[in-house]
Coordinates of C-alpha atoms in Angstrom, one line a residue:
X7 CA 73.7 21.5 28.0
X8 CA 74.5 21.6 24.4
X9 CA 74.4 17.9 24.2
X10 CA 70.8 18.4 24.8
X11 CA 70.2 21.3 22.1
X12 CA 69.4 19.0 19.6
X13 CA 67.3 16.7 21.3
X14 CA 65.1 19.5 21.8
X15 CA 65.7 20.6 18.5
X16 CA 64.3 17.7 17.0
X17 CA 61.3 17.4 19.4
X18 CA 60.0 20.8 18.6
X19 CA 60.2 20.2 15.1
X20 CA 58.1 16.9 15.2
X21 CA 55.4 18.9 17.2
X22 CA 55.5 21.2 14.1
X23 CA 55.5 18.9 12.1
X24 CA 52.3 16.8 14.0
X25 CA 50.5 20.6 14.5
X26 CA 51.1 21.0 10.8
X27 CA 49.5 17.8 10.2
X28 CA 46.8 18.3 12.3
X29 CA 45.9 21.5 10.4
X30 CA 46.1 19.9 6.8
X31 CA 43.7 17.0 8.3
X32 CA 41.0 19.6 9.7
X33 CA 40.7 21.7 6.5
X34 CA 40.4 18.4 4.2
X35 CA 38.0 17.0 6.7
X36 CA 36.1 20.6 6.3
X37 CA 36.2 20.6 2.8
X38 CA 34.9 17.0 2.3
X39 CA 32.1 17.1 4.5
X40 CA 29.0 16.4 3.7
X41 CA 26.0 16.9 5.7
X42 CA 24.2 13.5 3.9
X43 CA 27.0 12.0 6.3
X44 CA 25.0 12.8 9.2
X45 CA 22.7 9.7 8.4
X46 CA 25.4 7.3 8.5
X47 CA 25.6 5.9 11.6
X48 CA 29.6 5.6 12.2
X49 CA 31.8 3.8 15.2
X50 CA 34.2 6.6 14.0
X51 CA 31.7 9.0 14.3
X52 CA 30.5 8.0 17.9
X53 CA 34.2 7.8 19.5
X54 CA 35.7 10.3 17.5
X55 CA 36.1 14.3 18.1
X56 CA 36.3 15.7 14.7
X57 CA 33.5 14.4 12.6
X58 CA 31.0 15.7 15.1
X59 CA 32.9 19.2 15.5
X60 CA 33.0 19.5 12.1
X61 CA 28.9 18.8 11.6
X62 CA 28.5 21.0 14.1
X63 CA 30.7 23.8 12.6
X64 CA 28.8 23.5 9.6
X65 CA 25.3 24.1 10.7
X66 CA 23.9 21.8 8.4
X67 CA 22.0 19.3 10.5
X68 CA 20.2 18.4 13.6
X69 CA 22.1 16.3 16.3
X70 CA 20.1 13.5 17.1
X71 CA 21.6 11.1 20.0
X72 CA 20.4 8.2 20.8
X73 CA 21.5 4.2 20.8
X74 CA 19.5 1.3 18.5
X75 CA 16.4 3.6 17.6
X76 CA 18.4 5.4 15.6
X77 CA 18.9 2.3 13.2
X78 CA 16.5 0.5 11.0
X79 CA 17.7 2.4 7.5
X80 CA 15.0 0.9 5.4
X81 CA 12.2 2.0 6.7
X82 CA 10.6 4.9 4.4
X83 CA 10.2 7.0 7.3
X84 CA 13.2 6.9 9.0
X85 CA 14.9 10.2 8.6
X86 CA 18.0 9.0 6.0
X87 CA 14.7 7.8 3.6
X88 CA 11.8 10.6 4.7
X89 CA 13.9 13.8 4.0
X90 CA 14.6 13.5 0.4
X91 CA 12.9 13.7 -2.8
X92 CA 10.1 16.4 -2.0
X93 CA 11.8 17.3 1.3
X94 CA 15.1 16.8 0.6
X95 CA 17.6 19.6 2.5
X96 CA 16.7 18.3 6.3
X97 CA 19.7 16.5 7.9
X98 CA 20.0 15.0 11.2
X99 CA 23.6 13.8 12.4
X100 CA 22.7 10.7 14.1
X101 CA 25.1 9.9 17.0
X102 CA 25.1 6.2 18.8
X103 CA 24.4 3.0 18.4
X104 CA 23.2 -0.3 21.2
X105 CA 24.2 0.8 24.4
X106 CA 25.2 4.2 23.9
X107 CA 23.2 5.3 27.0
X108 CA 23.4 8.1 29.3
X109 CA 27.2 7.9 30.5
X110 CA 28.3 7.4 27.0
X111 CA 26.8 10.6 25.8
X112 CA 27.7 12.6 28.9
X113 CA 31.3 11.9 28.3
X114 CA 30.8 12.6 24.8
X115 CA 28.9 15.9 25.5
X116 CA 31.9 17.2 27.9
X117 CA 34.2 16.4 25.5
X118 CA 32.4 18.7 22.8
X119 CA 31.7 21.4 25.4
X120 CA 31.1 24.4 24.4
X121 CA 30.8 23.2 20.7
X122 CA 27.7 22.1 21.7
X123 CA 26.6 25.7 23.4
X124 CA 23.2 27.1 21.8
X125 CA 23.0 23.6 19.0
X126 CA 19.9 22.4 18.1
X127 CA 20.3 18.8 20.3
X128 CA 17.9 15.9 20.2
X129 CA 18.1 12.9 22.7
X130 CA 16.4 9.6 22.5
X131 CA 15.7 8.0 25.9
X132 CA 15.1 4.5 26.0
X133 CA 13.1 2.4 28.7
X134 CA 15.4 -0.4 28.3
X135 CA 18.6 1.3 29.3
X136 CA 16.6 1.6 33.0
X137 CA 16.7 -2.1 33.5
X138 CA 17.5 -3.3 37.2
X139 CA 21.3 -3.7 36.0
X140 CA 21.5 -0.7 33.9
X141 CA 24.6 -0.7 31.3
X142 CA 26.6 -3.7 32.5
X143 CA 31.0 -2.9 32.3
X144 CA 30.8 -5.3 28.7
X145 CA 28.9 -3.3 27.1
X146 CA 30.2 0.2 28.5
X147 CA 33.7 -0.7 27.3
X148 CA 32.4 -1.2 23.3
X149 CA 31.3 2.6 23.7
X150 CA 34.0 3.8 25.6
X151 CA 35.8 6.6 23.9
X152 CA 39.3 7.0 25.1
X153 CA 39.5 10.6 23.5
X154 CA 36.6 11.4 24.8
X155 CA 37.3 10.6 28.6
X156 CA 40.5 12.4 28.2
X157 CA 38.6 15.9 27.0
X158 CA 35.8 15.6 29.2
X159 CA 38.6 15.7 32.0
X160 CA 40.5 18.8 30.5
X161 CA 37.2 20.4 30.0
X162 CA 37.2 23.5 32.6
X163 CA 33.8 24.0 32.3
X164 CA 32.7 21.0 34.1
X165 CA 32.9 21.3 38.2
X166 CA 35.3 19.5 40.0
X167 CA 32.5 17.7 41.7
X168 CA 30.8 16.2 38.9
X169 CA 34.0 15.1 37.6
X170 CA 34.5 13.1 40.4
X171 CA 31.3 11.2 40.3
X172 CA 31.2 10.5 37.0
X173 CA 34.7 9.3 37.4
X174 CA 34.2 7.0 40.4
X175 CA 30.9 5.6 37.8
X176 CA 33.3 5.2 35.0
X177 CA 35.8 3.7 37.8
X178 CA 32.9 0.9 38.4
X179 CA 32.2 -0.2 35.0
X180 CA 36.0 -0.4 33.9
X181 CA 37.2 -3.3 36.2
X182 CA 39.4 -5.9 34.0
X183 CA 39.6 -3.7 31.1
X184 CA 42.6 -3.9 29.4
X185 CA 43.1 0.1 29.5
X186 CA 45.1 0.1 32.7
X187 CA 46.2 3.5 32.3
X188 CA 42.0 5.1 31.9
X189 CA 41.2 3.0 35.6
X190 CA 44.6 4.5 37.2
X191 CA 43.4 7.8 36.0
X192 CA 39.9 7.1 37.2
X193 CA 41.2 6.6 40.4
X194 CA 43.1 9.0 40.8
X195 CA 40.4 12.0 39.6
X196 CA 38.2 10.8 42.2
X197 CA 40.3 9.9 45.2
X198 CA 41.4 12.9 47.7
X199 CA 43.7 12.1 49.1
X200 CA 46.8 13.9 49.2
X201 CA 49.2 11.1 47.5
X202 CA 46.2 10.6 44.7
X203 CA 47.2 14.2 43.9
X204 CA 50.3 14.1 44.0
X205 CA 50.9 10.9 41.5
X206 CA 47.7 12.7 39.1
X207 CA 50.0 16.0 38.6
X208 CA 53.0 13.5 38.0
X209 CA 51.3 11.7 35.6
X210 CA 49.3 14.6 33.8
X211 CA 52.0 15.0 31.0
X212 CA 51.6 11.4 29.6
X213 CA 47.8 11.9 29.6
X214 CA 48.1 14.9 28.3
X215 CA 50.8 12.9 25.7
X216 CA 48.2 10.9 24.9
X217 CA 45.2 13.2 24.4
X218 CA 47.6 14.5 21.6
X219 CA 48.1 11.3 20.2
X220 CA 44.6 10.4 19.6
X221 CA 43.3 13.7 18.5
X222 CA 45.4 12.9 15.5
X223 CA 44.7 9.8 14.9
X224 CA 41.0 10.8 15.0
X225 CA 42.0 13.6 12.3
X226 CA 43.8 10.8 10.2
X227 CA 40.5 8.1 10.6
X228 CA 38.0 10.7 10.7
X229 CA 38.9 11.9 7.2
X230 CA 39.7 8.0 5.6
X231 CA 36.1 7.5 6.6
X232 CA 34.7 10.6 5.3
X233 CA 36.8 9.0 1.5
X234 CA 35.1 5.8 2.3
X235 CA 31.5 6.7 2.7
X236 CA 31.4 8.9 -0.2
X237 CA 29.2 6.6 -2.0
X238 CA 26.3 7.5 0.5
X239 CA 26.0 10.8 -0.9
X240 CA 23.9 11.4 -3.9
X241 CA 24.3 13.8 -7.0
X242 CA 26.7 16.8 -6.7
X243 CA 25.8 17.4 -3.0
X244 CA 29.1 17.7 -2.0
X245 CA 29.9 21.0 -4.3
X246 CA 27.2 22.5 -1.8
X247 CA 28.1 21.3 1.3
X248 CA 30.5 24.4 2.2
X249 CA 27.2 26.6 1.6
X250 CA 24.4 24.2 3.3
X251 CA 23.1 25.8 6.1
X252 CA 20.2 24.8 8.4
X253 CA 17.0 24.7 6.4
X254 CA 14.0 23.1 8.6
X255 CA 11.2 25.1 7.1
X256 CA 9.7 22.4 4.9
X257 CA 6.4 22.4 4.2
X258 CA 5.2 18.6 5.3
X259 CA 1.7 17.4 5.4
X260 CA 1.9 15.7 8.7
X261 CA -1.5 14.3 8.9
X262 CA -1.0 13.2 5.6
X263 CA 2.2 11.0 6.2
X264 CA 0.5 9.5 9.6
X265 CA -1.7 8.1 7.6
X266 CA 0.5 6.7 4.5
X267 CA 3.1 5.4 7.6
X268 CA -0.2 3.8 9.3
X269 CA -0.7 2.3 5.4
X270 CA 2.9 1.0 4.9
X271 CA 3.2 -0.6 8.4
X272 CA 0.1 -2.3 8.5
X273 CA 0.8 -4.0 5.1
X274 CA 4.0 -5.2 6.3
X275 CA 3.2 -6.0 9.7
X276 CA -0.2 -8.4 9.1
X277 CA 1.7 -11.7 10.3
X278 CA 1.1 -11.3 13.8
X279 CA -1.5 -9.2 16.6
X280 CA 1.4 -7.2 17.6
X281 CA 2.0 -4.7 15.0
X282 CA 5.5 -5.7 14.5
X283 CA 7.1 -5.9 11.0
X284 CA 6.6 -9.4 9.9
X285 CA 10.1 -10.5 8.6
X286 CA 11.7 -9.3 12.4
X287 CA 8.4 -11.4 13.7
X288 CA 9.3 -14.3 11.8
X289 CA 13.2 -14.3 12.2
X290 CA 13.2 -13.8 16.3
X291 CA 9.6 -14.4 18.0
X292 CA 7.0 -16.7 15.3
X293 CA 8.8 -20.6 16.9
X294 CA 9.5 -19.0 20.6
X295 CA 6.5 -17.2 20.8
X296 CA 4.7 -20.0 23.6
X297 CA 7.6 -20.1 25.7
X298 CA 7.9 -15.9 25.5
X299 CA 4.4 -15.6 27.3
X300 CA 4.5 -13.9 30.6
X301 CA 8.8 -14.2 30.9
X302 CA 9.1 -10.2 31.6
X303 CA 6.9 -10.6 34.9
X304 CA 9.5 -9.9 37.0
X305 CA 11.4 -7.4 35.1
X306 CA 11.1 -3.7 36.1
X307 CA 12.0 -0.1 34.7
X308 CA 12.3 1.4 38.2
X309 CA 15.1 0.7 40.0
X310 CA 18.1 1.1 37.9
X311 CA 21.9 2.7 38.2
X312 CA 20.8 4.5 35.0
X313 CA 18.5 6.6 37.2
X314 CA 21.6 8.7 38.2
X315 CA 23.7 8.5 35.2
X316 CA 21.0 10.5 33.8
X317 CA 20.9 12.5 36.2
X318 CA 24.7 13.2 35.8
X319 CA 23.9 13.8 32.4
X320 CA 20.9 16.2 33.2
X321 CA 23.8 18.1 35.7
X322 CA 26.4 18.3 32.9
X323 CA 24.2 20.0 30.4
X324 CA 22.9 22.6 32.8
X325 CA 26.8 23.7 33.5
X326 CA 27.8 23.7 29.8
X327 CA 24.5 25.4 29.2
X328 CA 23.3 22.7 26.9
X329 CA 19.6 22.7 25.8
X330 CA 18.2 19.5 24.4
X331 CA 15.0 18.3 23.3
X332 CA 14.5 14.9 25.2
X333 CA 12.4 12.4 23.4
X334 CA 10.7 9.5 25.5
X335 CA 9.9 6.3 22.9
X336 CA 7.5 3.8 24.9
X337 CA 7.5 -0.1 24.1
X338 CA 5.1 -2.1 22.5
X339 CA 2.1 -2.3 24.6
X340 CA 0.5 -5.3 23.2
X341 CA 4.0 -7.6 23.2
X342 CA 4.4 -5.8 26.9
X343 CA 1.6 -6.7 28.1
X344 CA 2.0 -10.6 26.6
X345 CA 5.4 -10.8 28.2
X346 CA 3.8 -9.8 31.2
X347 CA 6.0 -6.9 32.1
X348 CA 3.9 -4.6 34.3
X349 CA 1.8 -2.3 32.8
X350 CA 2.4 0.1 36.1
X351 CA 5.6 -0.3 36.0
X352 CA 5.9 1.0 32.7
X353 CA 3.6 4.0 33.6
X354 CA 5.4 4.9 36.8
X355 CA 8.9 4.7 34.7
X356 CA 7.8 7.0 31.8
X357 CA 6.9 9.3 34.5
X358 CA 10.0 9.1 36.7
X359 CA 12.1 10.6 33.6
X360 CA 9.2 13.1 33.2
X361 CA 9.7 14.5 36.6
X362 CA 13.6 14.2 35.8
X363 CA 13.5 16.5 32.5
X364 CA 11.1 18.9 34.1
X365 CA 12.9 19.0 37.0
X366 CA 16.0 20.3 35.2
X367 CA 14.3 22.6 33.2
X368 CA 14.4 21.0 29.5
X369 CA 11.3 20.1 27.2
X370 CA 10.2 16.9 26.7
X371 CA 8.6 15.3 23.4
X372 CA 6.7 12.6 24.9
X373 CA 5.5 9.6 23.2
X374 CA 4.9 7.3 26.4
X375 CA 0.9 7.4 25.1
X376 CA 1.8 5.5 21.8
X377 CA 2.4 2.0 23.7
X378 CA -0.7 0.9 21.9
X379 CA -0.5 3.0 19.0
X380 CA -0.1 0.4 16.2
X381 CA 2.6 0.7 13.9
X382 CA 4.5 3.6 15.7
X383 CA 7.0 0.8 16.7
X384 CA 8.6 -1.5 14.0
X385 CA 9.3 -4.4 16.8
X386 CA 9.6 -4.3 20.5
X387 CA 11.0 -1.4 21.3
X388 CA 12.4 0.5 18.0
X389 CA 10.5 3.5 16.3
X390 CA 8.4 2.2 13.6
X391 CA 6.2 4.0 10.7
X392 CA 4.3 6.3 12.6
X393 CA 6.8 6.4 15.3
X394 CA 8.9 8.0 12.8
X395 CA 6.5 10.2 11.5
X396 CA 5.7 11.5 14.8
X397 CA 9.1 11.9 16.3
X398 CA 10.2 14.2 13.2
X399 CA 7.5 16.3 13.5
X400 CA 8.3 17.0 17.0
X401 CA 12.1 17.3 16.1
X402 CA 11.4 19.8 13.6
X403 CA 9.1 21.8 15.3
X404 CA 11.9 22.1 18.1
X405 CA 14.5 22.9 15.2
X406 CA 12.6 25.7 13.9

């Protein structure tokens, strides 16, 4: 036994030692934050624990998730660019990036869990992710947040039952991935069967091992990117930061900006009949614009495994007690329509997620009327001028 002493003896002092660590990470990480990081849309960020805990602790922002809407930086009304100068003090923390959809942010929401309880929350749905494949296992593995799958499991709060389906889902989409140890666990969560069980209880201290292990790397790369990104963050905002608190009361002409947005975009979007900004017109669609005509025909928005990952994610917030706003962006109605993507389609689809919100009891900001709304989308698909404009008006309003 005493040959053993040590051993021990050692291995509670490098837990110490790690906790220790741990600690010293949090409070730097607390005292560099900034709520101007918020706008920077961050890998780290997405798959990470502690840069979102810590926005949320300090009740500086708005938590906006979404996927590739939330992108396009140098538009003038894009959040990052329309809340400074005159109405500087508004943050959003912006959370996602392409293909971030609904099983993403579910994990990512149970992770957070309770953190999350009583937030101001804002989630961008968008039409695309309901196409007849829904997210494919490629592009649900660049999201994939180890961390996050382990906490979502260890989260008490979350039934047994929905763990289990959003396991056997998560099971589906991780075939061939190089993280044998996430599919065993997968597996195992959702199978039971009595020898499941049995090798899930055996295996629960590596997993638990391994929560550990990247919690604190999170710490360590959560705060080397808070050092590297300081340069987004203008002036002495950062001697503030420990006092900034949640300030949405601005007072914004909104009529006013509608109309400058409908201004800017239709000055930079007078290449082409689709209201899309010119230099994305000329770069992807001006030379294969004859051979685009009516290819979308047979695409359709309403049959779709997304369908019930959203639903899943509808099911999770109503047991952590979760209350977002939902915001439904529509798609260019004129390229649509010269695509040939069915217009009733579209209409029964914007409806279907509708029924879906209601259904579960959360409020809906919906834009599904602004298909052929000029300049409220900057391409395709992603918010635009006025889309902008329109979306934080709804968003504050919400916040307030």
């Amino acid at each position: 036994m005493r040959r053993f002493l040590p051993l021990a003896l050692a291995l509670v002092i490098s837990c110490l030692i790690v906790w220790a660590g741990n600690e010293i990470l949090a409070s730097k990480i607390n005292e560099a934050y900034d709520p101007a990081f918020g706008y920077k849309l961050n890998i780290q960020k997405n798959q990470g624990m502690v840069l979102q805990r810590t926005g949320i602790e300090k009740d500086s922002s708005i938590l906006v998730y979404g996927s590739s809407e939330l992108s396009g930086s140098k538009d003038p009304f894009q959040p990052v660019n329309f809340f400074t100068g005159q109405y500087e003090g508004v943050y959003y923390d912006l959370i996602g990036r392409g293909y971030c959809q609904s099983l993403i942010h579910l994990i990512n929401f149970g992770a957070l869990g309770d953190s999350l309880k009583g937030e101001k929350i804002v989630f961008f749905l968008s039409p695309q992710w309901f196409g007849k494949t829904g997210i494919t296992s490629d592009d649900f593995k660049k999201n994939f947040s180890q961390l996050h799958y382990l906490a979502f499991l260890n989260n008490e709060g979350i039934s047994p039952q929905l763990k289990s389906l959003v396991t056997q889902r998560v099971s589906s989409l991780l075939v061939q991935d190089e993280s044998m140890d996430m599919r065993i666990l997968s597996y195992l969560s959702y199978n039971d069967a009595g020898y499941a069980r049995g090798f899930l209880g055996v295996l629960q201290p590596y997993y638990r091992l391994k929560e550990a292990q990247l919690l604190t790397k999170d710490r360590v790369q959560g705060y080397r990117t808070l050092m590297e990104n300081t340069a987004h963050w203008k002036g002495d905002r950062r001697g503030d930061s420990k006092s900034a608190m949640k300030q949405f009361n601005v007072e914004i002409d909104w009529e006013s900006e509608k109309k400058r947005a409908q201004e800017v975009g239709k000055a930079l979007s007078d290449n082409n009949e689709f209201g899309i900004d010119n230099s994305y017109f000329n770069e992807y669609l001006k030379e294969k614009l004859p051979d685009l005509k009516g290819t979308m025909q047979d695409q359709s928005y309403l049959d779709s495994p997304e369908y019930r990952d959203f639903e899943l994610l509808l099911l999770l917030c109503q047991e952590l007690e979760i209350e977002p706003l939902f915001v439904s962006i529509p798609v260019n109605g004129f390229w649509y329509d010269y695509c040939g993507f069915p217009q009733e389609d579209r209409t029964q689809y914007y409806k279907k997620v509708k029924e879906l919100i209601s259904k579960a009891g959360y409020d809906l900001a919906d834009f599904s009327d602004h298909e052929y709304d000029k300049y409220f989308l900057r391409d395709t698909m992603h918010l635009g001028w006025k889309g902008w404009v329109e979306v934080n008006e709804a968003i504050l309003t919400y916040a307030q």
